[in-house]
Short mmCIF file of C-alpha atoms and ligand atoms in Angstrom, two decimals:
data_model
loop_
_atom_site.label_atom_id
_atom_site.label_comp_id
_atom_site.label_asym_id
_atom_site.label_seq_id
_atom_site.Cartn_x
_atom_site.Cartn_y
_atom_site.Cartn_z
CA MET A 1 0.00 0.00 0.00
CA ASP A 2 1.18 3.53 -0.77
CA TYR A 3 -0.16 5.05 2.47
CA ASP A 4 -1.62 4.22 5.88
CA PHE A 5 -4.46 6.66 5.24
CA ILE A 6 -5.95 8.44 2.25
CA VAL A 7 -8.07 11.45 3.19
CA ALA A 8 -10.55 12.41 0.47
CA GLY A 9 -10.95 16.20 0.53
CA GLY A 10 -8.61 18.94 1.72
CA GLY A 11 -11.04 21.48 3.17
CA LEU A 12 -11.03 22.33 6.86
CA VAL A 13 -12.38 18.91 7.82
CA GLY A 14 -9.99 16.83 5.69
CA SER A 15 -7.01 19.03 6.59
CA SER A 16 -7.77 18.83 10.32
CA ILE A 17 -8.09 15.05 10.17
CA ALA A 18 -4.99 14.59 8.00
CA TYR A 19 -2.93 16.88 10.24
CA GLY A 20 -4.10 14.95 13.31
CA LEU A 21 -3.34 11.56 11.72
CA ALA A 22 0.09 12.66 10.56
CA ARG A 23 0.94 13.87 14.08
CA GLN A 24 0.40 10.26 15.15
CA LYS A 25 3.12 9.32 12.64
CA TYR A 26 0.81 7.76 10.07
CA LYS A 27 1.76 8.07 6.42
CA VAL A 28 -1.07 10.17 4.97
CA ALA A 29 -2.14 11.40 1.53
CA VAL A 30 -4.82 14.03 0.94
CA LEU A 31 -6.55 14.04 -2.43
CA ASP A 32 -8.36 17.30 -3.04
CA GLY A 33 -10.45 18.91 -5.76
CA GLY A 34 -9.62 22.22 -7.40
CA ASP A 35 -10.87 25.78 -7.80
CA ARG A 36 -14.12 24.62 -9.39
CA SER A 37 -15.07 22.49 -6.34
CA PHE A 38 -17.63 23.62 -3.80
CA ARG A 39 -15.53 24.64 -0.81
CA ALA A 40 -17.32 25.77 2.33
CA SER A 41 -13.94 26.17 4.02
CA ARG A 42 -13.14 29.16 1.84
CA GLY A 43 -16.51 30.89 2.19
CA ASN A 44 -17.51 30.72 5.85
CA PHE A 45 -18.01 33.24 8.67
CA GLY A 46 -15.13 32.21 10.94
CA LEU A 47 -17.02 31.67 14.18
CA VAL A 48 -15.79 29.23 16.81
CA TRP A 49 -19.30 29.08 18.15
CA VAL A 50 -20.84 27.35 21.13
CA GLN A 51 -24.02 29.22 22.00
CA GLY A 52 -27.19 27.58 20.79
CA LYS A 53 -25.37 24.58 19.28
CA GLY A 54 -27.14 21.32 20.10
CA TRP A 55 -30.03 22.92 21.94
CA ASP A 56 -32.21 20.10 20.55
CA TYR A 57 -29.57 17.32 20.70
CA ALA A 58 -27.61 17.00 23.94
CA PRO A 59 -24.61 15.08 22.49
CA TYR A 60 -23.97 17.90 20.00
CA ALA A 61 -24.15 20.53 22.74
CA GLN A 62 -21.55 18.57 24.72
CA TRP A 63 -19.41 17.88 21.64
CA THR A 64 -19.31 21.54 20.62
CA GLY A 65 -18.44 22.69 24.13
CA GLN A 66 -15.57 20.21 24.30
CA ALA A 67 -14.35 21.26 20.84
CA ALA A 68 -14.30 24.95 21.80
CA ASP A 69 -12.39 24.15 25.00
CA LEU A 70 -9.70 22.38 22.96
CA TRP A 71 -9.09 25.47 20.80
CA PRO A 72 -6.58 27.45 22.90
CA GLN A 73 -4.13 24.54 23.09
CA PHE A 74 -4.80 23.54 19.46
CA VAL A 75 -3.94 27.07 18.30
CA ALA A 76 -0.83 27.23 20.46
CA GLU A 77 0.49 23.99 18.95
CA LEU A 78 -0.53 24.81 15.38
CA VAL A 79 1.06 28.27 15.47
CA ASN A 80 4.15 26.87 17.15
CA GLU A 81 4.57 24.21 14.46
CA THR A 82 3.78 26.37 11.44
CA GLY A 83 4.44 29.99 12.38
CA VAL A 84 1.08 30.94 10.79
CA GLU A 85 -0.91 33.39 12.95
CA ILE A 86 -4.63 32.70 12.58
CA ASP A 87 -6.26 35.63 14.45
CA TYR A 88 -8.00 33.37 16.95
CA GLN A 89 -9.70 35.07 19.89
CA ARG A 90 -11.92 33.54 22.54
CA SER A 91 -13.54 36.89 23.11
CA GLY A 92 -17.06 35.68 23.91
CA GLY A 93 -19.85 36.09 21.41
CA MET A 94 -23.33 37.58 21.13
CA HIS A 95 -26.55 36.97 19.30
CA PHE A 96 -28.75 40.07 19.03
CA CYS A 97 -32.50 39.80 19.53
CA LEU A 98 -34.65 42.38 17.78
CA ASN A 99 -37.98 41.59 19.43
CA GLU A 100 -39.66 39.65 22.25
CA ALA A 101 -40.22 36.55 20.10
CA GLU A 102 -36.54 36.31 19.19
CA TRP A 103 -35.58 36.94 22.83
CA SER A 104 -37.73 34.14 24.27
CA GLU A 105 -36.72 31.64 21.58
CA ARG A 106 -33.07 32.45 22.20
CA GLU A 107 -33.39 32.27 25.97
CA HIS A 108 -35.03 28.86 25.66
CA GLU A 109 -32.26 27.54 23.40
CA MET A 110 -29.49 28.87 25.64
CA GLU A 111 -31.07 27.29 28.70
CA MET A 112 -31.42 23.95 26.88
CA VAL A 113 -27.70 23.98 26.03
CA ARG A 114 -26.86 24.77 29.65
CA GLN A 115 -28.95 21.85 30.85
CA HIS A 116 -27.59 19.46 28.19
CA THR A 117 -24.04 20.23 29.32
CA GLY A 118 -24.72 19.89 33.04
CA GLY A 119 -24.05 23.62 33.51
CA ALA A 120 -20.71 23.64 31.67
CA PHE A 121 -22.16 26.05 29.08
CA GLU A 122 -22.25 29.57 30.50
CA TYR A 123 -24.46 32.34 29.20
CA GLU A 124 -26.27 35.53 30.10
CA MET A 125 -29.21 37.30 28.52
CA LEU A 126 -28.30 41.02 28.34
CA ASP A 127 -31.06 43.61 28.20
CA HIS A 128 -30.60 46.67 25.99
CA ASP A 129 -28.90 48.80 28.67
CA ARG A 130 -26.34 46.16 29.55
CA LEU A 131 -25.73 45.47 25.89
CA GLN A 132 -25.19 49.15 25.17
CA GLN A 133 -22.63 49.39 27.97
CA GLN A 134 -20.58 46.77 26.12
CA ILE A 135 -21.29 47.92 22.56
CA PRO A 136 -22.04 51.65 22.54
CA GLN A 137 -22.80 51.73 18.78
CA ILE A 138 -25.72 49.29 19.06
CA SER A 139 -29.01 50.72 17.85
CA ASN A 140 -31.97 51.34 20.16
CA THR A 141 -34.07 48.94 18.09
CA VAL A 142 -32.09 45.97 19.47
CA LEU A 143 -33.93 44.55 22.46
CA GLY A 144 -30.99 42.67 23.90
CA ALA A 145 -28.59 39.81 23.28
CA SER A 146 -27.56 36.38 24.42
CA TYR A 147 -23.91 36.32 25.47
CA SER A 148 -21.53 33.44 26.09
CA PRO A 149 -17.90 33.87 27.14
CA GLN A 150 -17.15 30.52 25.49
CA ASP A 151 -17.58 31.73 21.91
CA GLY A 152 -14.77 33.03 19.73
CA HIS A 153 -13.65 33.65 16.17
CA VAL A 154 -10.75 33.08 13.83
CA ASN A 155 -9.64 33.95 10.32
CA PRO A 156 -10.81 30.76 8.59
CA LEU A 157 -8.52 31.22 5.59
CA TYR A 158 -5.45 31.52 7.82
CA LEU A 159 -6.70 28.47 9.74
CA LEU A 160 -6.82 26.47 6.50
CA GLN A 161 -3.40 27.77 5.52
CA ALA A 162 -1.96 26.78 8.92
CA LEU A 163 -3.47 23.29 8.73
CA GLN A 164 -2.04 22.80 5.26
CA GLN A 165 1.34 24.02 6.46
CA GLY A 166 1.00 21.66 9.44
CA MET A 167 0.35 18.79 7.03
CA ASP A 168 3.53 19.74 5.24
CA VAL A 169 5.52 19.80 8.49
CA HIS A 170 4.33 16.24 9.18
CA GLN A 171 5.03 15.05 5.63
CA VAL A 172 1.47 14.59 4.44
CA HIS A 173 1.39 14.23 0.64
CA TYR A 174 -1.17 16.74 -0.62
CA TYR A 175 -2.52 16.21 -4.16
CA PRO A 176 -4.54 19.21 -5.42
CA ASN A 177 -6.77 18.91 -8.51
CA GLN A 178 -7.15 15.17 -7.98
CA SER A 179 -10.83 14.65 -7.39
CA ILE A 180 -11.50 10.99 -6.72
CA ASP A 181 -13.76 9.44 -9.35
CA ARG A 182 -13.96 5.96 -7.88
CA ILE A 183 -12.89 4.01 -4.80
CA GLU A 184 -12.35 0.26 -4.74
CA ALA A 185 -12.08 -1.88 -1.63
CA LYS A 186 -9.70 -4.75 -2.38
CA GLN A 187 -6.71 -6.67 -1.02
CA GLY A 188 -7.36 -5.42 2.50
CA GLY A 189 -7.16 -1.74 1.53
CA TYR A 190 -8.64 1.05 -0.54
CA TYR A 191 -7.72 2.17 -4.06
CA THR A 192 -8.66 5.66 -5.23
CA HIS A 193 -8.92 6.39 -8.93
CA SER A 194 -8.68 9.89 -10.35
CA THR A 195 -7.69 11.31 -13.72
CA GLU A 196 -4.12 11.51 -12.38
CA GLY A 197 -3.88 7.83 -11.49
CA THR A 198 -4.40 5.36 -8.65
CA LEU A 199 -3.29 5.46 -5.02
CA SER A 200 -3.75 2.89 -2.29
CA ALA A 201 -3.98 2.92 1.50
CA GLY A 202 -4.92 0.59 4.30
CA LYS A 203 -7.61 3.00 5.46
CA ILE A 204 -9.57 5.89 4.01
CA VAL A 205 -11.44 8.87 5.47
CA LEU A 206 -14.12 10.60 3.39
CA CYS A 207 -14.01 14.36 4.06
CA ALA A 208 -15.12 15.48 0.61
CA GLY A 209 -18.00 17.65 1.81
CA LEU A 210 -20.92 17.55 -0.59
CA ASP A 211 -19.34 14.64 -2.51
CA ASN A 212 -19.36 12.37 0.56
CA ARG A 213 -22.78 11.01 -0.36
CA ARG A 214 -21.50 9.71 -3.75
CA LEU A 215 -18.17 8.44 -2.41
CA GLY A 216 -19.86 6.81 0.60
CA GLU A 217 -22.02 4.67 -1.66
CA MET A 218 -18.83 3.07 -3.07
CA LEU A 219 -17.97 1.94 0.45
CA GLY A 220 -21.48 0.84 1.39
CA MET A 221 -22.21 3.91 3.50
CA GLU A 222 -25.38 5.91 3.06
CA ILE A 223 -24.37 9.45 4.02
CA PRO A 224 -27.32 11.84 3.88
CA VAL A 225 -25.91 15.21 2.84
CA VAL A 226 -28.11 18.30 2.63
CA VAL A 227 -27.02 21.47 0.82
CA ASP A 228 -27.70 24.88 2.36
CA ARG A 229 -26.46 28.12 0.77
CA GLY A 230 -25.29 31.03 2.88
CA GLN A 231 -24.42 34.48 1.56
CA ILE A 232 -21.89 36.83 3.10
CA MET A 233 -20.82 40.38 2.33
CA ILE A 234 -17.80 42.28 3.52
CA THR A 235 -17.19 45.99 4.01
CA GLU A 236 -14.20 48.25 3.72
CA ARG A 237 -11.95 48.44 6.79
CA LEU A 238 -13.45 50.41 9.68
CA GLN A 239 -12.24 51.67 13.05
CA PRO A 240 -12.76 48.99 15.73
CA PHE A 241 -16.35 49.09 17.04
CA LEU A 242 -17.17 45.45 17.78
CA ASN A 243 -14.76 43.57 20.00
CA LEU A 244 -16.57 40.26 19.86
CA PRO A 245 -18.30 38.30 17.10
CA THR A 246 -22.04 38.02 16.67
CA LEU A 247 -23.99 35.56 14.53
CA HIS A 248 -24.82 38.23 11.94
CA VAL A 249 -22.01 40.78 12.11
CA ARG A 250 -18.31 40.20 12.81
CA GLN A 251 -15.46 42.67 12.66
CA THR A 252 -12.27 40.95 11.54
CA ALA A 253 -8.79 41.60 12.91
CA GLU A 254 -8.09 43.73 9.81
CA GLY A 255 -11.13 45.94 10.49
CA THR A 256 -13.45 44.73 7.70
CA VAL A 257 -16.98 43.80 8.74
CA GLN A 258 -18.50 40.50 7.68
CA ILE A 259 -22.27 40.50 7.39
CA GLY A 260 -24.13 37.28 6.96
CA TYR A 261 -26.45 34.60 8.12
CA SER A 262 -28.83 33.39 5.45
CA HIS A 263 -30.09 29.91 4.68
CA GLU A 264 -31.40 28.87 1.26
CA ASP A 265 -32.15 25.65 -0.54
CA THR A 266 -30.68 26.42 -3.97
CA GLY A 267 -29.16 23.05 -4.83
CA LEU A 268 -25.61 23.23 -6.14
CA ASN A 269 -25.71 26.96 -6.84
CA ASP A 270 -23.16 28.93 -4.82
CA GLY A 271 -23.88 32.32 -6.36
CA THR A 272 -25.39 35.42 -4.74
CA SER A 273 -28.80 37.04 -5.07
CA PRO A 274 -29.67 40.73 -4.53
CA SER A 275 -32.84 39.87 -2.57
CA VAL A 276 -30.98 37.86 0.09
CA LEU A 277 -28.06 40.27 0.28
CA LYS A 278 -30.57 43.09 0.79
CA LYS A 279 -32.23 41.17 3.61
CA ILE A 280 -29.03 40.46 5.53
CA ALA A 281 -27.78 44.02 4.95
CA ARG A 282 -31.06 45.43 6.26
CA ARG A 283 -30.80 43.41 9.47
CA ALA A 284 -27.19 44.53 9.99
CA VAL A 285 -28.21 48.19 9.51
CA LEU A 286 -31.01 47.74 12.04
CA MET A 287 -28.33 46.67 14.50
CA PHE A 288 -25.70 49.25 13.52
CA PRO A 289 -27.30 52.14 11.56
CA PHE A 290 -23.92 53.65 10.57
CA LEU A 291 -23.27 50.56 8.41
CA ALA A 292 -25.73 52.01 5.86
CA ARG A 293 -23.02 54.48 4.88
CA VAL A 294 -20.03 52.16 4.54
CA GLN A 295 -18.68 50.70 1.33
CA LEU A 296 -19.21 47.05 0.54
CA VAL A 297 -16.23 45.48 -1.17
CA ARG A 298 -17.28 41.89 -1.84
CA ALA A 299 -20.12 39.40 -1.53
CA TRP A 300 -20.21 35.67 -2.07
CA GLY A 301 -22.29 32.57 -1.64
CA ALA A 302 -21.04 29.26 -0.24
CA LEU A 303 -22.70 25.90 0.32
CA ARG A 304 -23.01 24.45 3.80
CA ILE A 305 -22.62 20.69 4.15
CA MET A 306 -25.56 19.83 6.34
CA THR A 307 -27.15 16.60 7.51
CA PRO A 308 -30.92 16.16 7.91
CA ASP A 309 -30.78 16.97 11.66
CA HIS A 310 -27.85 19.44 11.32
CA ASN A 311 -25.64 17.33 13.61
CA PRO A 312 -22.33 15.85 12.43
CA ILE A 313 -21.81 12.34 11.11
CA TYR A 314 -18.82 10.29 12.27
CA GLN A 315 -19.02 6.80 10.91
CA GLN A 316 -16.90 3.76 10.21
CA SER A 317 -18.36 1.55 7.50
CA ALA A 318 -19.56 -1.83 8.75
CA ASP A 319 -19.06 -3.41 5.30
CA CYS A 320 -15.66 -1.83 4.72
CA PRO A 321 -13.75 -1.62 8.03
CA GLY A 322 -11.12 1.09 7.95
CA ALA A 323 -13.35 3.33 5.79
CA PHE A 324 -14.58 6.35 7.74
CA THR A 325 -16.47 9.53 7.05
CA VAL A 326 -16.57 12.90 8.75
CA THR A 327 -19.47 14.90 7.34
CA CYS A 328 -20.46 18.05 9.18
CA HIS A 329 -21.39 21.67 9.38
CA SER A 330 -19.32 23.86 11.77
CA GLY A 331 -15.99 22.56 10.53
CA VAL A 332 -14.32 25.71 11.89
CA THR A 333 -15.65 25.26 15.41
CA LEU A 334 -14.91 21.53 15.35
CA ALA A 335 -11.38 21.82 13.88
CA ALA A 336 -9.64 21.31 17.23
CA MET A 337 -11.79 18.25 17.94
CA HIS A 338 -11.09 16.82 14.48
CA ALA A 339 -7.33 17.37 14.61
CA GLY A 340 -7.21 15.92 18.15
CA PRO A 341 -9.61 13.31 19.54
CA VAL A 342 -11.38 12.42 16.28
CA ALA A 343 -8.08 11.81 14.45
CA GLU A 344 -6.94 9.68 17.41
CA TRP A 345 -10.22 7.73 17.32
CA ILE A 346 -9.78 7.12 13.59
CA GLY A 347 -6.14 6.22 14.20
CA GLY A 348 -7.35 3.66 16.73
CA SER A 349 -5.47 4.94 19.79
CA ILE A 350 -8.47 6.11 21.84
CA ARG A 351 -12.11 5.27 22.48
CA LEU A 352 -14.59 8.12 22.23
CA ASP A 353 -17.93 7.18 23.72
CA LEU A 354 -19.73 10.36 22.72
CA ILE A 355 -18.86 9.86 19.04
CA ASN A 356 -21.23 6.89 18.84
CA GLN A 357 -24.10 9.37 19.13
CA PHE A 358 -23.17 10.74 15.70
CA SER A 359 -23.38 7.61 13.57
CA THR A 360 -25.82 7.35 10.67
CA ASP A 361 -27.91 4.91 12.74
CA ARG A 362 -30.00 7.87 13.84
CA PHE A 363 -31.26 8.34 10.27
CA ASN A 364 -32.24 4.72 9.84
CA VAL A 365 -29.93 4.35 6.84
CA SER A 366 -27.21 1.81 6.08
CA PRO A 367 -23.92 2.33 7.97
CA GLY A 368 -22.34 0.06 5.36
C1 FAD B 401 -21.82 30.68 4.53
C2 FAD B 401 -21.20 29.74 5.51
C3 FAD B 401 -20.86 30.18 6.78
C4 FAD B 401 -20.29 29.31 7.69
N1 FAD B 401 -19.90 29.78 8.90
C5 FAD B 401 -19.30 28.95 9.80
C6 FAD B 401 -18.83 29.44 11.04
O1 FAD B 401 -18.91 30.63 11.33
N2 FAD B 401 -18.29 28.56 11.90
C7 FAD B 401 -18.16 27.22 11.61
O2 FAD B 401 -17.69 26.46 12.46
N3 FAD B 401 -18.54 26.75 10.41
C8 FAD B 401 -19.10 27.56 9.51
N4 FAD B 401 -19.48 27.10 8.29
C9 FAD B 401 -19.28 25.69 8.00
C10 FAD B 401 -17.86 25.35 7.60
O3 FAD B 401 -17.40 26.25 6.65
C11 FAD B 401 -17.85 23.92 7.07
O4 FAD B 401 -18.36 23.04 8.06
C12 FAD B 401 -16.49 23.45 6.69
O5 FAD B 401 -15.82 24.36 5.88
C13 FAD B 401 -16.62 22.12 5.97
O6 FAD B 401 -15.36 21.70 5.57
P1 FAD B 401 -15.20 20.45 4.62
O7 FAD B 401 -13.76 20.23 4.52
O8 FAD B 401 -16.09 19.35 5.09
O9 FAD B 401 -15.86 20.91 3.24
P2 FAD B 401 -15.31 21.79 2.04
O10 FAD B 401 -14.67 23.02 2.50
O11 FAD B 401 -16.47 21.95 1.10
O12 FAD B 401 -14.20 20.90 1.41
C14 FAD B 401 -14.46 19.73 0.70
C15 FAD B 401 -13.22 19.45 -0.11
O13 FAD B 401 -13.36 18.19 -0.74
C16 FAD B 401 -12.88 18.29 -2.04
N5 FAD B 401 -13.54 17.26 -2.83
C17 FAD B 401 -14.82 17.21 -3.25
N6 FAD B 401 -15.05 16.09 -3.94
C18 FAD B 401 -13.89 15.39 -3.92
C19 FAD B 401 -13.49 14.15 -4.47
N7 FAD B 401 -14.33 13.39 -5.16
N8 FAD B 401 -12.20 13.75 -4.29
C20 FAD B 401 -11.32 14.51 -3.59
N9 FAD B 401 -11.67 15.70 -3.05
C21 FAD B 401 -12.92 16.13 -3.22
C22 FAD B 401 -13.22 19.70 -2.48
O14 FAD B 401 -12.35 20.09 -3.51
C23 FAD B 401 -13.01 20.48 -1.21
O15 FAD B 401 -11.72 21.02 -1.10
C24 FAD B 401 -20.05 27.95 7.34
C25 FAD B 401 -20.35 27.52 6.05
C26 FAD B 401 -20.92 28.39 5.14
C27 FAD B 401 -21.21 27.90 3.76
#
């Protein structure tokens, strides 16, 4: 066999897993698509986000909390190994509520997460006055906000760059523009076929985002992937006014302001639409009226890799042992978990009881 592991896909999920496997001294290859692929890792909002996650599924609330707690050490090691600064800050985060209905829904979700985590998740609901003390520029139309000190943010492009550099440090062979057409299970291993040729490995991890459904079928796994488009716009650089991220508006370390948070079922269309951009811009201006006068410099659409219940899938194929998949949303938030415990679980050096809650069994489909 050419490698111990082939990782299909070199986005944030595949890169985190490959980096984590290579740190365990496995010989790893990453086969990735190219510039025409759908790549959520290059179009996301950069939140390392805990609040609200898993409010309706306790294992996900616990999983996300653990992932966020792993971040400070993960960043220290990644930066130390690669020298790439990734603008990570665990600054806390907020979600603004514009009316009573949003406030009570949010309060309910935050309380559910607290209960699911046995009190490990910390939050406060801030009324308008308390919110304004922290963010003087907030408009009077904002009723209040949920706040958690456990949230943070990062530059997701620098994160991807650091992970790829980390793969290089640990001698991962990265093959760009080598989308896998076909995978064969034979002779106790896995053979990937692409236009560039064939590679083999004892084990394989599918991290190809939206293509995981197709690749999974070749290894007997039914991986239900749901597409969800999000649109984001970005402004010119502004003086600092927002020292923590929010779900809709985030000021980056460079001063630009990211505005986002939309969900659309558009199939495999990662473009933008004026109607949605208008809607997210209007909400941002309701929160910060001065944003109406700033210059927008860019807007884009990107496709989320969702599952039917929005929770991640971690699965080893029953038919093809040694074939795994990691299919998830929130690949930024979960990066520290993927590079650490999940890579060790795939590598076989640790047991992870909580991970069993994320198999495809919950969808009543074939695990392989
Ligand atoms: C608008 C938006 C905002 C988001 N905001 C956040 C956020 O704030 N915080 C957060 O935690 N998450 C966020 N996410 C989610 C996060 O971006 C994703 O969970 C993460 O990027 C998924 O990474 P991935 O590697 O699975 O997928 P991708 O980035 O899509 O990468 C998949 C890779 O697989 C490759 N590939 C595809 N097919 C094949 C094949 N056949 N063979 C080999 N390679 C293949 C592709 O070329 C690609 O590089 C957001 C997503 C979107 C769209």
